[in-house]
mmCIF file of C-alpha atoms in Angstrom:
data_model
loop_
_atom_site.group_PDB
_atom_site.id
_atom_site.type_symbol
_atom_site.label_atom_id
_atom_site.label_comp_id
_atom_site.label_asym_id
_atom_site.label_seq_id
_atom_site.Cartn_x
_atom_site.Cartn_y
_atom_site.Cartn_z
ATOM 1 C CA MET A 62 106.696 95.247 87.940
ATOM 2 C CA LYS A 63 104.318 95.678 90.682
ATOM 3 C CA ASP A 64 107.392 97.046 92.998
ATOM 4 C CA ARG A 65 107.646 99.814 90.226
ATOM 5 C CA VAL A 66 104.273 100.381 89.957
ATOM 6 C CA ILE A 67 103.619 100.713 93.386
ATOM 7 C CA GLY A 68 107.213 103.069 93.665
ATOM 8 C CA GLN A 69 105.068 105.821 91.180
ATOM 9 C CA ARG A 70 102.222 105.539 93.701
ATOM 10 C CA ILE A 71 105.517 106.773 96.863
ATOM 11 C CA ALA A 72 106.809 109.308 94.382
ATOM 12 C CA LYS A 73 103.506 110.593 93.262
ATOM 13 C CA ILE A 74 102.749 110.967 96.540
ATOM 14 C CA LEU A 75 106.119 112.013 97.937
ATOM 15 C CA LYS A 76 105.637 115.337 94.936
ATOM 16 C CA GLU A 77 101.892 115.818 96.145
ATOM 17 C CA ASN A 78 103.668 116.912 99.850
ATOM 18 C CA ARG A 79 106.458 118.432 98.116
ATOM 19 C CA TYR A 80 108.404 116.249 99.335
ATOM 20 C CA SER A 81 112.071 115.037 97.182
ATOM 21 C CA GLN A 82 113.680 111.523 98.069
ATOM 22 C CA ARG A 83 116.780 113.385 99.543
ATOM 23 C CA ARG A 84 114.451 115.491 101.648
ATOM 24 C CA PHE A 85 112.181 111.890 102.378
ATOM 25 C CA ALA A 86 115.718 109.854 103.000
ATOM 26 C CA GLU A 87 117.091 112.368 105.270
ATOM 27 C CA GLU A 88 114.048 112.187 107.669
ATOM 28 C CA THR A 89 113.820 107.916 107.563
ATOM 29 C CA GLY A 90 117.495 107.171 107.599
ATOM 30 C CA TYR A 91 117.233 105.502 103.786
ATOM 31 C CA LYS A 92 120.177 106.593 101.327
ATOM 32 C CA GLN A 93 118.520 108.986 98.530
ATOM 33 C CA SER A 94 119.555 106.573 96.332
ATOM 34 C CA VAL A 95 118.473 104.042 98.369
ATOM 35 C CA ILE A 96 114.892 105.672 97.611
ATOM 36 C CA SER A 97 116.002 106.059 93.815
ATOM 37 C CA GLU A 98 115.984 102.166 93.649
ATOM 38 C CA ILE A 99 112.975 101.314 96.101
ATOM 39 C CA LEU A 100 111.195 104.169 93.493
ATOM 40 C CA ARG A 101 112.079 102.718 90.679
ATOM 41 C CA GLY A 102 110.979 98.478 91.508
ATOM 42 C CA ASN A 103 114.787 97.258 91.741
ATOM 43 C CA ARG A 104 114.810 97.088 94.922
ATOM 44 C CA GLU A 105 112.259 95.119 98.786
ATOM 45 C CA ILE A 106 109.274 98.243 99.371
ATOM 46 C CA ASP A 107 107.616 96.969 101.996
ATOM 47 C CA LYS A 108 109.306 98.619 104.691
ATOM 48 C CA LEU A 109 108.435 101.510 102.659
ATOM 49 C CA VAL A 110 105.168 101.609 102.054
ATOM 50 C CA ASN A 111 105.123 101.431 106.032
ATOM 51 C CA LEU A 112 106.614 104.944 105.891
ATOM 52 C CA VAL A 113 104.754 106.290 103.606
ATOM 53 C CA ALA A 114 101.842 104.599 105.316
ATOM 54 C CA GLU A 115 102.253 106.178 108.287
ATOM 55 C CA LYS A 116 103.793 109.128 107.652
ATOM 56 C CA PHE A 117 101.505 111.005 104.816
ATOM 57 C CA GLY A 118 98.125 109.293 106.197
ATOM 58 C CA VAL A 119 97.669 106.777 103.272
ATOM 59 C CA SER A 120 96.474 102.915 103.728
ATOM 60 C CA ARG A 121 98.900 100.329 102.392
ATOM 61 C CA ASP A 122 95.584 99.392 99.952
ATOM 62 C CA TYR A 123 96.136 102.027 98.225
ATOM 63 C CA LEU A 124 99.430 101.898 97.490
ATOM 64 C CA ILE A 125 99.666 98.338 96.608
ATOM 65 C CA THR A 126 96.428 97.614 95.260
ATOM 66 C CA GLY A 127 96.290 101.785 93.879
ATOM 67 C CA LYS A 128 92.437 101.716 95.259
ATOM 68 C CA GLU A 129 91.514 103.766 98.297
ATOM 69 C CA SER A 130 88.711 102.509 100.175
ATOM 70 C CA ASN A 131 86.270 103.721 101.352
ATOM 71 C CA LYS A 132 86.038 103.656 105.662
ATOM 72 C CA MET A 133 83.724 105.879 106.491
ATOM 73 C CA ASP A 134 80.743 103.483 104.049
ATOM 74 C CA LEU A 135 82.820 100.196 105.646
ATOM 75 C CA ILE A 136 82.065 101.823 109.089
ATOM 76 C CA ALA A 137 79.160 103.193 108.660
ATOM 77 C CA ASN A 138 76.705 99.965 106.331
ATOM 78 C CA ASN A 139 79.031 96.984 108.876
ATOM 79 C CA SER A 140 77.155 93.965 109.912
ATOM 80 C CA ILE A 141 78.094 94.687 113.584
ATOM 81 C CA PRO A 142 75.464 95.514 116.356
ATOM 82 C CA ALA A 143 74.189 99.385 117.999
ATOM 83 C CA ASN A 144 77.412 99.651 119.443
ATOM 84 C CA GLY A 145 76.454 103.326 120.333
ATOM 85 C CA LEU A 146 79.584 104.406 118.912
ATOM 86 C CA THR A 147 78.932 107.419 116.145
ATOM 87 C CA LYS A 148 80.040 107.330 112.268
ATOM 88 C CA ASP A 149 83.265 109.893 113.467
ATOM 89 C CA GLU A 150 83.878 107.610 116.586
ATOM 90 C CA LYS A 151 83.906 104.650 114.685
ATOM 91 C CA PHE A 152 86.087 106.240 111.751
ATOM 92 C CA LYS A 153 88.421 107.975 114.950
ATOM 93 C CA LEU A 154 88.818 104.292 116.573
ATOM 94 C CA VAL A 155 89.596 103.088 112.831
ATOM 95 C CA GLN A 156 92.267 105.999 112.108
ATOM 96 C CA ASN A 157 93.912 104.624 115.508
ATOM 97 C CA LEU A 158 93.733 100.799 114.453
ATOM 98 C CA GLU A 159 95.785 101.945 111.896
ATOM 99 C CA LYS A 160 97.858 103.902 113.677
ATOM 100 C CA LEU A 161 99.001 101.117 115.545
ATOM 101 C CA TYR A 162 99.423 98.205 113.026
ATOM 102 C CA SER A 163 101.751 100.570 111.563
ATOM 103 C CA LYS A 164 104.103 100.898 114.559
ATOM 104 C CA HIS A 165 103.468 97.253 114.934
ATOM 105 C CA GLN A 166 104.401 96.496 112.402
ATOM 106 C CA LYS A 167 107.526 98.294 112.815
ATOM 107 C CA LEU A 168 108.210 97.095 115.862
ATOM 108 C CA LEU A 169 108.209 93.439 113.438
ATOM 109 C CA ASP A 170 110.763 95.344 111.431
ATOM 110 C CA ASP A 171 113.184 96.586 114.140
ATOM 111 C CA ALA A 172 113.190 92.968 116.184
ATOM 112 C CA SER A 173 113.905 90.858 112.082
ATOM 113 C CA ASP A 174 116.830 93.455 112.316
ATOM 114 C CA VAL A 175 118.196 92.713 116.387
ATOM 115 C CA MET A 176 117.635 89.063 115.583
ATOM 116 C CA LYS A 177 119.615 89.111 112.534
ATOM 117 C CA GLU A 178 121.978 91.481 114.549
ATOM 118 C CA ILE A 179 122.772 88.754 117.544
ATOM 119 C CA ALA A 180 122.510 86.188 115.076
ATOM 120 C CA ALA A 181 126.544 87.681 114.118
ATOM 121 C CA ILE A 182 127.514 88.737 117.416
ATOM 122 C CA ASN A 183 126.677 84.140 117.520
ATOM 123 C CA LYS A 184 128.425 83.226 115.038
ATOM 124 C CA ILE A 185 131.855 85.102 115.933
ATOM 125 C CA LEU A 186 131.880 84.370 119.212
ATOM 126 C CA ILE A 187 131.269 80.539 118.483
ATOM 127 C CA LEU A 188 133.450 80.062 115.103
ATOM 128 C CA GLY A 189 135.056 83.017 115.325
ATOM 129 C CA THR A 190 134.007 83.876 112.035
ATOM 130 C CA VAL A 191 132.334 87.335 110.584
#
């Protein structure tokens, strides 16, 4: 149920940005049928959430909960002592952090894929089976 609701939010973002499932699939390396299954909630959705958040500049928070956090209010009203940064500078830094978090998640996903390939090759080399 939760994945289907997230899929609906992603579908809405694709539509707002005039992206078809096919176009999004081509740009992300997924098959269109896989995108369709993810959007219907029939497949694991985490990797797609990261891709959509990064590509369309929306927060993972919005995609998962449906609630958009107002980052400027959070930054402006934080309890951190004054550090000489303007609100705009703080906001830009938070945007940069979000991009870095997305890149970090992609690196973790890629590393996981690499480890799976290493394990498969080792299995073939050691056991002689696929």
